[in-house]
PDB file of C-alpha atoms and ligand atoms in Angstrom:
ATOM      1  CA  MET K   1       0.000   0.000   0.000  1.00 68.00           C
ATOM      2  CA  SER K   2       1.426   3.406  -0.985  1.00 81.00           C
ATOM      3  CA  PRO K   3       1.912   5.882   1.883  1.00 90.00           C
ATOM      4  CA  PRO K   4      -0.802   8.541   2.285  1.00 97.00           C
ATOM      5  CA  LYS K   5      -0.214  11.703   0.250  1.00 98.00           C
ATOM      6  CA  HIS K   6       0.233  14.866   2.319  1.00 98.00           C
ATOM      7  CA  LEU K   7      -1.768  17.414   0.306  1.00 98.00           C
ATOM      8  CA  THR K   8      -1.203  20.516   2.459  1.00 98.00           C
ATOM      9  CA  GLY K   9       0.723  23.008   0.296  1.00 98.00           C
ATOM     10  CA  ASP K  10       0.571  20.741  -2.751  1.00 98.00           C
ATOM     11  CA  LYS K  11      -1.642  22.689  -5.187  1.00 98.00           C
ATOM     12  CA  ALA K  12      -1.205  20.277  -8.082  1.00 98.00           C
ATOM     13  CA  GLY K  13      -1.699  17.305  -5.804  1.00 98.00           C
ATOM     14  CA  ILE K  14      -4.923  18.813  -4.455  1.00 98.00           C
ATOM     15  CA  GLU K  15      -6.274  19.465  -7.947  1.00 98.00           C
ATOM     16  CA  GLU K  16      -5.517  15.901  -8.992  1.00 98.00           C
ATOM     17  CA  PHE K  17      -7.029  14.467  -5.815  1.00 98.00           C
ATOM     18  CA  LEU K  18     -10.258  16.466  -6.086  1.00 98.00           C
ATOM     19  CA  SER K  19     -10.632  15.547  -9.772  1.00 98.00           C
ATOM     20  CA  ARG K  20     -11.027  11.885  -8.806  1.00 98.00           C
ATOM     21  CA  PHE K  21     -14.328  12.447  -6.993  1.00 98.00           C
ATOM     22  CA  ASP K  22     -17.839  13.736  -7.649  1.00 98.00           C
ATOM     23  CA  VAL K  23     -19.119  13.231  -4.081  1.00 98.00           C
ATOM     24  CA  PHE K  24     -17.542  14.107  -0.733  1.00 98.00           C
ATOM     25  CA  LEU K  25     -18.910  12.595   2.479  1.00 98.00           C
ATOM     26  CA  PHE K  26     -17.924  15.029   5.228  1.00 98.00           C
ATOM     27  CA  ASP K  27     -17.532  14.167   8.857  1.00 98.00           C
ATOM     28  CA  CYS K  28     -18.410  17.181  11.053  1.00 97.00           C
ATOM     29  CA  ASP K  29     -16.915  17.216  14.563  1.00 95.00           C
ATOM     30  CA  GLY K  30     -13.147  17.621  14.253  1.00 96.00           C
ATOM     31  CA  VAL K  31     -13.265  18.427  10.527  1.00 98.00           C
ATOM     32  CA  LEU K  32     -15.611  21.418  10.099  1.00 98.00           C
ATOM     33  CA  TRP K  33     -15.553  22.576  13.695  1.00 96.00           C
ATOM     34  CA  SER K  34     -14.703  21.884  17.319  1.00 95.00           C
ATOM     35  CA  GLY K  35     -17.996  22.454  19.129  1.00 93.00           C
ATOM     36  CA  ASP K  36     -19.083  25.943  18.076  1.00 93.00           C
ATOM     37  CA  HIS K  37     -15.638  26.971  16.826  1.00 94.00           C
ATOM     38  CA  LEU K  38     -15.575  26.829  13.030  1.00 96.00           C
ATOM     39  CA  PHE K  39     -12.130  25.993  11.640  1.00 97.00           C
ATOM     40  CA  ASP K  40     -10.505  28.453   9.198  1.00 97.00           C
ATOM     41  CA  ASN K  41     -11.727  28.582   5.588  1.00 98.00           C
ATOM     42  CA  VAL K  42     -14.266  25.774   6.000  1.00 98.00           C
ATOM     43  CA  ALA K  43     -17.127  27.694   4.386  1.00 97.00           C
ATOM     44  CA  GLU K  44     -14.833  28.806   1.545  1.00 97.00           C
ATOM     45  CA  THR K  45     -13.605  25.237   0.980  1.00 98.00           C
ATOM     46  CA  LEU K  46     -17.124  23.805   0.840  1.00 98.00           C
ATOM     47  CA  GLU K  47     -18.105  26.605  -1.542  1.00 97.00           C
ATOM     48  CA  MET K  48     -15.074  25.826  -3.757  1.00 98.00           C
ATOM     49  CA  LEU K  49     -16.134  22.172  -3.934  1.00 98.00           C
ATOM     50  CA  ARG K  50     -19.718  23.091  -4.777  1.00 98.00           C
ATOM     51  CA  SER K  51     -18.435  25.469  -7.481  1.00 98.00           C
ATOM     52  CA  LYS K  52     -16.625  22.471  -9.003  1.00 98.00           C
ATOM     53  CA  GLY K  53     -19.950  20.613  -9.143  1.00 98.00           C
ATOM     54  CA  LYS K  54     -19.146  18.272  -6.249  1.00 98.00           C
ATOM     55  CA  GLN K  55     -22.025  16.805  -4.203  1.00 98.00           C
ATOM     56  CA  LEU K  56     -21.547  17.182  -0.437  1.00 98.00           C
ATOM     57  CA  VAL K  57     -23.104  14.952   2.240  1.00 98.00           C
ATOM     58  CA  PHE K  58     -22.519  15.569   5.963  1.00 98.00           C
ATOM     59  CA  VAL K  59     -22.205  12.198   7.707  1.00 98.00           C
ATOM     60  CA  THR K  60     -21.820  12.716  11.444  1.00 97.00           C
ATOM     61  CA  ASN K  61     -21.772  10.300  14.369  1.00 98.00           C
ATOM     62  CA  ASN K  62     -22.884  13.050  16.728  1.00 97.00           C
ATOM     63  CA  SER K  63     -26.357  11.856  17.727  1.00 98.00           C
ATOM     64  CA  THR K  64     -27.094  14.800  20.039  1.00 98.00           C
ATOM     65  CA  LYS K  65     -28.429  16.792  17.094  1.00 97.00           C
ATOM     66  CA  SER K  66     -31.042  15.961  14.476  1.00 98.00           C
ATOM     67  CA  ARG K  67     -30.706  16.851  10.795  1.00 98.00           C
ATOM     68  CA  ALA K  68     -32.806  19.965  11.474  1.00 98.00           C
ATOM     69  CA  ASP K  69     -30.524  20.914  14.389  1.00 98.00           C
ATOM     70  CA  TYR K  70     -27.516  20.574  12.097  1.00 98.00           C
ATOM     71  CA  LYS K  71     -29.166  22.783   9.498  1.00 98.00           C
ATOM     72  CA  LYS K  72     -29.576  25.442  12.220  1.00 98.00           C
ATOM     73  CA  LYS K  73     -25.895  25.019  13.152  1.00 97.00           C
ATOM     74  CA  PHE K  74     -24.788  25.395   9.522  1.00 98.00           C
ATOM     75  CA  ASP K  75     -26.955  28.517   9.207  1.00 97.00           C
ATOM     76  CA  LYS K  76     -25.550  29.967  12.441  1.00 96.00           C
ATOM     77  CA  MET K  77     -22.034  29.406  11.088  1.00 95.00           C
ATOM     78  CA  ASN K  78     -22.939  30.892   7.690  1.00 94.00           C
ATOM     79  CA  ILE K  79     -22.198  27.641   5.916  1.00 96.00           C
ATOM     80  CA  PRO K  80     -24.582  27.100   2.983  1.00 94.00           C
ATOM     81  CA  ALA K  81     -26.048  23.629   3.415  1.00 96.00           C
ATOM     82  CA  LYS K  82     -29.407  21.922   2.949  1.00 97.00           C
ATOM     83  CA  VAL K  83     -31.033  19.754   5.638  1.00 97.00           C
ATOM     84  CA  GLU K  84     -31.256  16.998   3.013  1.00 97.00           C
ATOM     85  CA  GLU K  85     -27.440  16.917   2.881  1.00 98.00           C
ATOM     86  CA  VAL K  86     -27.177  15.882   6.548  1.00 98.00           C
ATOM     87  CA  PHE K  87     -27.110  12.205   7.542  1.00 98.00           C
ATOM     88  CA  GLY K  88     -26.433  11.796  11.266  1.00 98.00           C
ATOM     89  CA  SER K  89     -26.193   8.686  13.427  1.00 98.00           C
ATOM     90  CA  SER K  90     -29.496   9.514  15.162  1.00 98.00           C
ATOM     91  CA  TYR K  91     -31.215   9.492  11.754  1.00 98.00           C
ATOM     92  CA  SER K  92     -29.361   6.317  10.793  1.00 97.00           C
ATOM     93  CA  ALA K  93     -30.566   4.575  13.968  1.00 98.00           C
ATOM     94  CA  ALA K  94     -34.164   5.804  13.587  1.00 98.00           C
ATOM     95  CA  VAL K  95     -34.315   4.618   9.961  1.00 97.00           C
ATOM     96  CA  TYR K  96     -32.860   1.245  10.963  1.00 97.00           C
ATOM     97  CA  ILE K  97     -35.434   0.789  13.754  1.00 97.00           C
ATOM     98  CA  ALA K  98     -38.403   1.907  11.652  1.00 97.00           C
ATOM     99  CA  ARG K  99     -37.562   0.420   8.243  1.00 95.00           C
ATOM    100  CA  ILE K 100     -35.122  -2.473   8.769  1.00 95.00           C
ATOM    101  CA  LEU K 101     -35.602  -3.899  12.281  1.00 96.00           C
ATOM    102  CA  LYS K 102     -39.375  -3.252  12.249  1.00 94.00           C
ATOM    103  CA  LEU K 103     -40.143  -5.099  15.485  1.00 95.00           C
ATOM    104  CA  PRO K 104     -43.824  -6.124  15.577  1.00 93.00           C
ATOM    105  CA  GLY K 105     -45.897  -3.788  17.775  1.00 88.00           C
ATOM    106  CA  PRO K 106     -46.438  -3.123  20.553  1.00 90.00           C
ATOM    107  CA  LYS K 107     -42.924  -4.206  21.708  1.00 92.00           C
ATOM    108  CA  ASN K 108     -41.219  -1.733  19.382  1.00 94.00           C
ATOM    109  CA  LYS K 109     -40.855   1.148  21.810  1.00 98.00           C
ATOM    110  CA  VAL K 110     -37.323   2.405  22.453  1.00 98.00           C
ATOM    111  CA  PHE K 111     -35.622   3.194  25.759  1.00 98.00           C
ATOM    112  CA  VAL K 112     -33.204   5.998  24.880  1.00 98.00           C
ATOM    113  CA  LEU K 113     -29.873   6.879  26.413  1.00 98.00           C
ATOM    114  CA  GLY K 114     -29.233  10.082  24.507  1.00 98.00           C
ATOM    115  CA  GLU K 115     -30.214  13.648  23.779  1.00 98.00           C
ATOM    116  CA  SER K 116     -32.830  15.500  21.766  1.00 98.00           C
ATOM    117  CA  GLY K 117     -31.322  14.617  18.379  1.00 98.00           C
ATOM    118  CA  VAL K 118     -32.236  10.968  18.863  1.00 98.00           C
ATOM    119  CA  GLU K 119     -35.742  11.838  20.045  1.00 98.00           C
ATOM    120  CA  GLN K 120     -36.416  14.135  17.077  1.00 98.00           C
ATOM    121  CA  GLU K 121     -35.324  11.510  14.552  1.00 98.00           C
ATOM    122  CA  LEU K 122     -37.352   8.758  16.253  1.00 98.00           C
ATOM    123  CA  ASP K 123     -40.365  11.099  16.156  1.00 98.00           C
ATOM    124  CA  ALA K 124     -39.752  11.729  12.449  1.00 98.00           C
ATOM    125  CA  GLU K 125     -39.828   7.974  11.801  1.00 97.00           C
ATOM    126  CA  GLY K 126     -42.910   7.461  13.982  1.00 97.00           C
ATOM    127  CA  VAL K 127     -41.026   5.370  16.535  1.00 97.00           C
ATOM    128  CA  SER K 128     -42.232   5.670  20.140  1.00 98.00           C
ATOM    129  CA  TYR K 129     -39.682   6.017  22.930  1.00 98.00           C
ATOM    130  CA  ILE K 130     -39.126   6.788  26.604  1.00 98.00           C
ATOM    131  CA  GLY K 131     -36.104   7.951  28.563  1.00 98.00           C
ATOM    132  CA  GLY K 132     -33.747  10.275  26.662  1.00 98.00           C
ATOM    133  CA  THR K 133     -34.147  13.848  27.915  1.00 98.00           C
ATOM    134  CA  ASP K 134     -37.122  12.981  30.185  1.00 98.00           C
ATOM    135  CA  SER K 135     -36.389  14.877  33.395  1.00 98.00           C
ATOM    136  CA  ALA K 136     -38.036  12.081  35.396  1.00 97.00           C
ATOM    137  CA  PHE K 137     -34.747  10.166  34.963  1.00 98.00           C
ATOM    138  CA  ARG K 138     -32.552  13.047  36.123  1.00 98.00           C
ATOM    139  CA  ARG K 139     -32.469  12.059  39.773  1.00 98.00           C
ATOM    140  CA  ASP K 140     -30.637   9.734  42.136  1.00 98.00           C
ATOM    141  CA  ILE K 141     -31.785   6.153  42.286  1.00 98.00           C
ATOM    142  CA  GLU K 142     -33.815   5.392  45.428  1.00 98.00           C
ATOM    143  CA  PRO K 143     -34.159   2.063  47.302  1.00 98.00           C
ATOM    144  CA  GLU K 144     -37.688   1.519  45.937  1.00 98.00           C
ATOM    145  CA  ASP K 145     -36.357   1.926  42.374  1.00 98.00           C
ATOM    146  CA  PHE K 146     -34.350  -1.279  42.746  1.00 98.00           C
ATOM    147  CA  THR K 147     -37.464  -3.155  43.822  1.00 98.00           C
ATOM    148  CA  ASN K 148     -39.697  -1.680  41.124  1.00 98.00           C
ATOM    149  CA  LEU K 149     -37.141  -2.277  38.381  1.00 98.00           C
ATOM    150  CA  ALA K 150     -36.482  -5.827  39.539  1.00 98.00           C
ATOM    151  CA  ASN K 151     -40.192  -6.741  39.676  1.00 98.00           C
ATOM    152  CA  GLY K 152     -40.844  -4.884  36.409  1.00 98.00           C
ATOM    153  CA  SER K 153     -43.452  -2.514  37.802  1.00 98.00           C
ATOM    154  CA  ALA K 154     -41.234   0.484  36.848  1.00 98.00           C
ATOM    155  CA  LEU K 155     -40.711  -0.851  33.317  1.00 98.00           C
ATOM    156  CA  ASP K 156     -42.801  -0.175  30.203  1.00 98.00           C
ATOM    157  CA  PRO K 157     -43.924  -3.560  28.801  1.00 98.00           C
ATOM    158  CA  ASP K 158     -43.821  -2.143  25.227  1.00 98.00           C
ATOM    159  CA  VAL K 159     -40.080  -1.412  25.282  1.00 98.00           C
ATOM    160  CA  GLY K 160     -38.290  -3.854  22.970  1.00 98.00           C
ATOM    161  CA  ILE K 161     -35.192  -1.793  22.113  1.00 98.00           C
ATOM    162  CA  VAL K 162     -32.466   0.022  24.060  1.00 98.00           C
ATOM    163  CA  LEU K 163     -30.734   2.699  21.967  1.00 98.00           C
ATOM    164  CA  SER K 164     -27.504   4.128  23.383  1.00 98.00           C
ATOM    165  CA  GLY K 165     -26.224   7.465  22.092  1.00 98.00           C
ATOM    166  CA  LEU K 166     -24.097  10.307  23.447  1.00 98.00           C
ATOM    167  CA  ASP K 167     -25.886  11.204  26.683  1.00 98.00           C
ATOM    168  CA  PHE K 168     -24.730  14.261  28.643  1.00 98.00           C
ATOM    169  CA  HIS K 169     -27.067  13.289  31.485  1.00 97.00           C
ATOM    170  CA  VAL K 170     -26.273   9.584  31.901  1.00 97.00           C
ATOM    171  CA  ASN K 171     -26.762   8.389  35.495  1.00 97.00           C
ATOM    172  CA  TYR K 172     -27.194   5.188  37.500  1.00 98.00           C
ATOM    173  CA  LEU K 173     -31.001   5.236  37.301  1.00 98.00           C
ATOM    174  CA  LYS K 174     -30.911   5.376  33.485  1.00 98.00           C
ATOM    175  CA  LEU K 175     -28.227   2.683  33.281  1.00 98.00           C
ATOM    176  CA  ALA K 176     -30.132   0.422  35.707  1.00 98.00           C
ATOM    177  CA  THR K 177     -33.362   0.875  33.734  1.00 98.00           C
ATOM    178  CA  ALA K 178     -31.671   0.195  30.383  1.00 98.00           C
ATOM    179  CA  PHE K 179     -29.926  -2.829  31.879  1.00 98.00           C
ATOM    180  CA  GLN K 180     -33.221  -4.283  33.117  1.00 98.00           C
ATOM    181  CA  TYR K 181     -34.743  -3.923  29.636  1.00 98.00           C
ATOM    182  CA  LEU K 182     -31.722  -5.657  28.118  1.00 98.00           C
ATOM    183  CA  GLN K 183     -31.941  -8.440  30.670  1.00 98.00           C
ATOM    184  CA  ARG K 184     -35.532  -8.939  29.493  1.00 98.00           C
ATOM    185  CA  GLY K 185     -34.375  -9.401  25.904  1.00 97.00           C
ATOM    186  CA  ALA K 186     -34.536  -5.875  24.464  1.00 98.00           C
ATOM    187  CA  VAL K 187     -32.511  -5.374  21.258  1.00 98.00           C
ATOM    188  CA  PHE K 188     -29.299  -3.455  22.046  1.00 98.00           C
ATOM    189  CA  LEU K 189     -28.485  -0.690  19.537  1.00 98.00           C
ATOM    190  CA  ALA K 190     -26.109   2.276  19.547  1.00 98.00           C
ATOM    191  CA  THR K 191     -26.104   5.392  17.413  1.00 98.00           C
ATOM    192  CA  ASN K 192     -22.287   5.154  17.463  1.00 98.00           C
ATOM    193  CA  THR K 193     -19.466   4.041  19.749  1.00 98.00           C
ATOM    194  CA  ASP K 194     -16.856   6.790  19.431  1.00 97.00           C
ATOM    195  CA  SER K 195     -14.690   6.727  22.550  1.00 97.00           C
ATOM    196  CA  THR K 196     -14.102  10.470  22.549  1.00 96.00           C
ATOM    197  CA  LEU K 197     -15.832  13.666  21.479  1.00 95.00           C
ATOM    198  CA  PRO K 198     -13.706  16.520  20.079  1.00 92.00           C
ATOM    199  CA  MET K 199     -14.930  19.728  21.738  1.00 93.00           C
ATOM    200  CA  ALA K 200     -13.324  23.084  22.733  1.00 90.00           C
ATOM    201  CA  HIS K 201     -10.107  22.005  20.990  1.00 89.00           C
ATOM    202  CA  SER K 202      -9.838  19.123  23.435  1.00 91.00           C
ATOM    203  CA  LEU K 203     -11.330  15.660  23.898  1.00 94.00           C
ATOM    204  CA  PHE K 204     -14.179  14.487  26.140  1.00 96.00           C
ATOM    205  CA  PRO K 205     -15.922  11.165  26.716  1.00 98.00           C
ATOM    206  CA  GLY K 206     -17.864  10.195  23.591  1.00 98.00           C
ATOM    207  CA  ALA K 207     -20.954   8.101  22.964  1.00 98.00           C
ATOM    208  CA  GLY K 208     -18.997   4.873  23.277  1.00 98.00           C
ATOM    209  CA  SER K 209     -17.796   5.987  26.706  1.00 98.00           C
ATOM    210  CA  THR K 210     -21.133   7.154  28.078  1.00 97.00           C
ATOM    211  CA  GLY K 211     -22.570   3.801  27.011  1.00 97.00           C
ATOM    212  CA  ALA K 212     -19.608   1.687  28.162  1.00 98.00           C
ATOM    213  CA  GLY K 213     -21.117   0.895  31.577  1.00 97.00           C
ATOM    214  CA  LEU K 214     -24.104  -0.784  29.956  1.00 98.00           C
ATOM    215  CA  VAL K 215     -21.866  -2.847  27.634  1.00 98.00           C
ATOM    216  CA  LYS K 216     -19.777  -3.964  30.614  1.00 98.00           C
ATOM    217  CA  ALA K 217     -22.859  -4.837  32.686  1.00 98.00           C
ATOM    218  CA  ILE K 218     -24.771  -6.763  30.027  1.00 98.00           C
ATOM    219  CA  GLY K 219     -21.622  -8.374  28.630  1.00 98.00           C
ATOM    220  CA  LYS K 220     -22.173  -7.623  24.935  1.00 98.00           C
ATOM    221  CA  GLU K 221     -21.650  -4.806  22.438  1.00 98.00           C
ATOM    222  CA  ALA K 222     -24.578  -2.941  20.917  1.00 98.00           C
ATOM    223  CA  LEU K 223     -25.173  -3.026  17.171  1.00 98.00           C
ATOM    224  CA  SER K 224     -23.855   0.384  16.142  1.00 98.00           C
ATOM    225  CA  LEU K 225     -25.621   2.305  13.352  1.00 98.00           C
ATOM    226  CA  GLY K 226     -22.921   4.983  13.105  1.00 98.00           C
ATOM    227  CA  LYS K 227     -19.556   5.071  11.292  1.00 98.00           C
ATOM    228  CA  PRO K 228     -17.797   2.708  10.569  1.00 98.00           C
ATOM    229  CA  SER K 229     -20.959   0.557  10.369  1.00 97.00           C
ATOM    230  CA  GLN K 230     -21.669  -0.363   6.752  1.00 97.00           C
ATOM    231  CA  ALA K 231     -25.375  -0.371   7.590  1.00 95.00           C
ATOM    232  CA  MET K 232     -24.921   3.414   7.714  1.00 97.00           C
ATOM    233  CA  MET K 233     -22.963   3.441   4.430  1.00 97.00           C
ATOM    234  CA  ASP K 234     -25.704   1.412   2.722  1.00 95.00           C
ATOM    235  CA  ALA K 235     -28.341   3.793   4.074  1.00 95.00           C
ATOM    236  CA  VAL K 236     -26.379   6.866   2.930  1.00 96.00           C
ATOM    237  CA  GLU K 237     -25.846   5.351  -0.537  1.00 96.00           C
ATOM    238  CA  GLY K 238     -29.500   4.325  -0.655  1.00 95.00           C
ATOM    239  CA  LYS K 239     -30.542   7.914  -0.051  1.00 95.00           C
ATOM    240  CA  PHE K 240     -27.993   9.750  -2.254  1.00 96.00           C
ATOM    241  CA  HIS K 241     -27.374   7.134  -4.972  1.00 96.00           C
ATOM    242  CA  PHE K 242     -23.703   7.926  -5.513  1.00 97.00           C
ATOM    243  CA  ASP K 243     -20.992   5.973  -7.356  1.00 98.00           C
ATOM    244  CA  ARG K 244     -18.786   4.697  -4.542  1.00 98.00           C
ATOM    245  CA  SER K 245     -15.704   4.724  -6.804  1.00 98.00           C
ATOM    246  CA  ARG K 246     -16.175   8.485  -7.328  1.00 98.00           C
ATOM    247  CA  THR K 247     -16.868   9.203  -3.652  1.00 98.00           C
ATOM    248  CA  CYS K 248     -14.403  10.325  -0.965  1.00 98.00           C
ATOM    249  CA  MET K 249     -14.861  10.164   2.832  1.00 98.00           C
ATOM    250  CA  VAL K 250     -13.328  13.109   4.700  1.00 98.00           C
ATOM    251  CA  GLY K 251     -12.823  12.629   8.437  1.00 98.00           C
ATOM    252  CA  ASP K 252     -10.721  13.226  11.551  1.00 98.00           C
ATOM    253  CA  ARG K 253     -11.023   9.784  13.118  1.00 98.00           C
ATOM    254  CA  LEU K 254      -9.300   6.672  11.745  1.00 98.00           C
ATOM    255  CA  ASN K 255     -11.467   4.036  13.433  1.00 97.00           C
ATOM    256  CA  THR K 256     -14.739   5.624  12.352  1.00 97.00           C
ATOM    257  CA  ASP K 257     -14.457   7.927   9.327  1.00 98.00           C
ATOM    258  CA  ILE K 258     -11.482   6.456   7.454  1.00 98.00           C
ATOM    259  CA  GLN K 259     -12.426   2.855   8.296  1.00 98.00           C
ATOM    260  CA  PHE K 260     -15.985   3.681   7.130  1.00 98.00           C
ATOM    261  CA  GLY K 261     -14.664   4.827   3.756  1.00 98.00           C
ATOM    262  CA  ILE K 262     -12.205   1.971   3.304  1.00 98.00           C
ATOM    263  CA  GLU K 263     -14.659  -0.770   4.305  1.00 98.00           C
ATOM    264  CA  GLY K 264     -17.280   0.912   2.133  1.00 98.00           C
ATOM    265  CA  LYS K 265     -14.869   0.576  -0.804  1.00 98.00           C
ATOM    266  CA  LEU K 266     -15.101   4.265  -1.595  1.00 98.00           C
ATOM    267  CA  GLY K 267     -12.808   5.742  -4.234  1.00 98.00           C
ATOM    268  CA  GLY K 268     -10.790   7.507  -1.551  1.00 98.00           C
ATOM    269  CA  THR K 269     -10.394   8.751   1.984  1.00 98.00           C
ATOM    270  CA  LEU K 270      -8.967  12.036   3.241  1.00 98.00           C
ATOM    271  CA  ALA K 271      -7.848  12.441   6.854  1.00 98.00           C
ATOM    272  CA  VAL K 272      -7.949  15.898   8.461  1.00 98.00           C
ATOM    273  CA  LEU K 273      -5.651  16.563  11.444  1.00 98.00           C
ATOM    274  CA  THR K 274      -7.855  19.013  13.382  1.00 97.00           C
ATOM    275  CA  GLY K 275      -9.767  16.402  15.376  1.00 96.00           C
ATOM    276  CA  VAL K 276      -9.084  13.094  17.083  1.00 95.00           C
ATOM    277  CA  SER K 277      -6.489  11.128  15.083  1.00 97.00           C
ATOM    278  CA  LYS K 278      -2.831  12.108  14.734  1.00 97.00           C
ATOM    279  CA  LYS K 279      -0.747  11.531  11.591  1.00 97.00           C
ATOM    280  CA  GLU K 280       1.680   9.364  13.552  1.00 97.00           C
ATOM    281  CA  GLU K 281      -1.136   6.826  13.931  1.00 97.00           C
ATOM    282  CA  PHE K 282      -1.409   6.221  10.198  1.00 97.00           C
ATOM    283  CA  LEU K 283       2.212   6.908   9.189  1.00 97.00           C
ATOM    284  CA  ALA K 284       3.498   4.244  11.572  1.00 95.00           C
ATOM    285  CA  GLU K 285       4.796   1.006  10.039  1.00 94.00           C
ATOM    286  CA  GLY K 286       1.973  -1.544   9.833  1.00 94.00           C
ATOM    287  CA  ALA K 287      -0.742   0.991  10.761  1.00 96.00           C
ATOM    288  CA  PRO K 288      -4.126  -0.824  10.468  1.00 96.00           C
ATOM    289  CA  THR K 289      -6.057   2.087   8.953  1.00 97.00           C
ATOM    290  CA  VAL K 290      -4.334   4.345   6.428  1.00 98.00           C
ATOM    291  CA  PRO K 291      -6.099   7.125   4.485  1.00 98.00           C
ATOM    292  CA  MET K 292      -5.363   7.728   0.803  1.00 98.00           C
ATOM    293  CA  ALA K 293      -4.321  11.311   1.628  1.00 98.00           C
ATOM    294  CA  TYR K 294      -4.357  13.851   4.429  1.00 98.00           C
ATOM    295  CA  VAL K 295      -4.350  17.586   5.117  1.00 98.00           C
ATOM    296  CA  ASP K 296      -3.439  19.489   8.261  1.00 98.00           C
ATOM    297  CA  ALA K 297      -6.796  21.293   8.102  1.00 98.00           C
ATOM    298  CA  LEU K 298      -9.731  21.206   5.704  1.00 98.00           C
ATOM    299  CA  GLY K 299      -9.031  24.773   4.519  1.00 98.00           C
ATOM    300  CA  ASP K 300      -5.736  23.563   3.052  1.00 98.00           C
ATOM    301  CA  LEU K 301      -7.783  22.224   0.108  1.00 98.00           C
ATOM    302  CA  LEU K 302      -8.020  25.820  -1.115  1.00 98.00           C
ATOM    303  CA  GLY K 303      -4.423  25.322  -2.202  1.00 90.00           C
TER     304      GLY K 303
HETATM  305  O1  DEZ G   1     -18.940  10.809  20.821  1.00 90.47           O
HETATM  306  C1  DEZ G   1     -19.482  11.084  19.764  1.00 90.47           C
HETATM  307  O2  DEZ G   1     -20.699  10.948  19.580  1.00 90.47           O
HETATM  308  C2  DEZ G   1     -18.576  11.503  18.641  1.00 90.47           C
HETATM  309  O3  DEZ G   1     -17.307  11.811  19.099  1.00 90.47           O
HETATM  310  C3  DEZ G   1     -18.913  12.730  17.874  1.00 90.47           C
HETATM  311  O4  DEZ G   1     -20.090  13.218  18.054  1.00 90.47           O
HETATM  312  C4  DEZ G   1     -18.430  12.479  16.463  1.00 90.47           C
HETATM  313  O5  DEZ G   1     -19.069  13.267  15.544  1.00 90.47           O
HETATM  314  P1  DEZ G   1     -18.459  13.277  14.047  1.00 90.47           P
HETATM  315  O6  DEZ G   1     -16.980  13.492  14.197  1.00 90.47           O
HETATM  316  O7  DEZ G   1     -18.788  11.937  13.447  1.00 90.47           O
HETATM  317  O8  DEZ G   1     -19.163  14.452  13.378  1.00 90.47           O
HETATM  318 MG1   MG G   2     -15.182  13.715  13.586  1.00 90.47          MG
END
């Protein structure tokens, strides 16, 4: 395998690289921004790609926001984008539950560990749920909770799925409730399992970390519907109908974004060094996941 091409400062190399693709799948956190801090020249770079006739799709594992929320974020950051161009892990999970898993009613209700983005996308797919941002779960567990969870009186008999996403309000009561549903045979799904979340130019526990306690307790991994899951790639391709050989995945994380593109047999992958992964990780001898090319920051594509 040839070493990844460093495109920063290589105008001709950038031109040649961009000419290979008609579609760019863009990761968001760590590539476009860190939280609410937009990286330099992102809007200009996306505009340049659009001016070259490239199709852009925003494929994010951040399940805290819905597609509509992301549209608001793009607008707030003055980045021209359409809601139809966003494909987040909360949408991926909701589509999977509603259109693929399709558990027979009434046991198709979801217990959510996650934020509003998951709830909005489940609503959009007509999937009923409990938990999530419900303030009733934002309290300490009490002695009677153990009894009522154990005897099932505190459980909703229609819950057949536990969906674990990035939850900024995870606590023991929510974990204990989710665990009891899983013990009773609920299907275990995750929007994504990223270990860390790039925010404020630093790293914080990600969805995979806020859900790790449940995985440890129940003794099995959830089926993840976020990158690098190819269920997500199939869903994205099914919606946008692109030629995989003319499509490039752009991301900051090797074990989600770049792996997603490689396993999806896309025409190429481009790593961006403003998020989670460091170049040493993929330049090292025998590195398991190596992008086709990389830039120090997305804006470097302006040449
Ligand atoms: O923990 C998470 O959920 C992820 O770190 C985060 O949200 C990743 O978002 P992405 O980089 O896929 O836009
Ligand atoms: Mg990212």
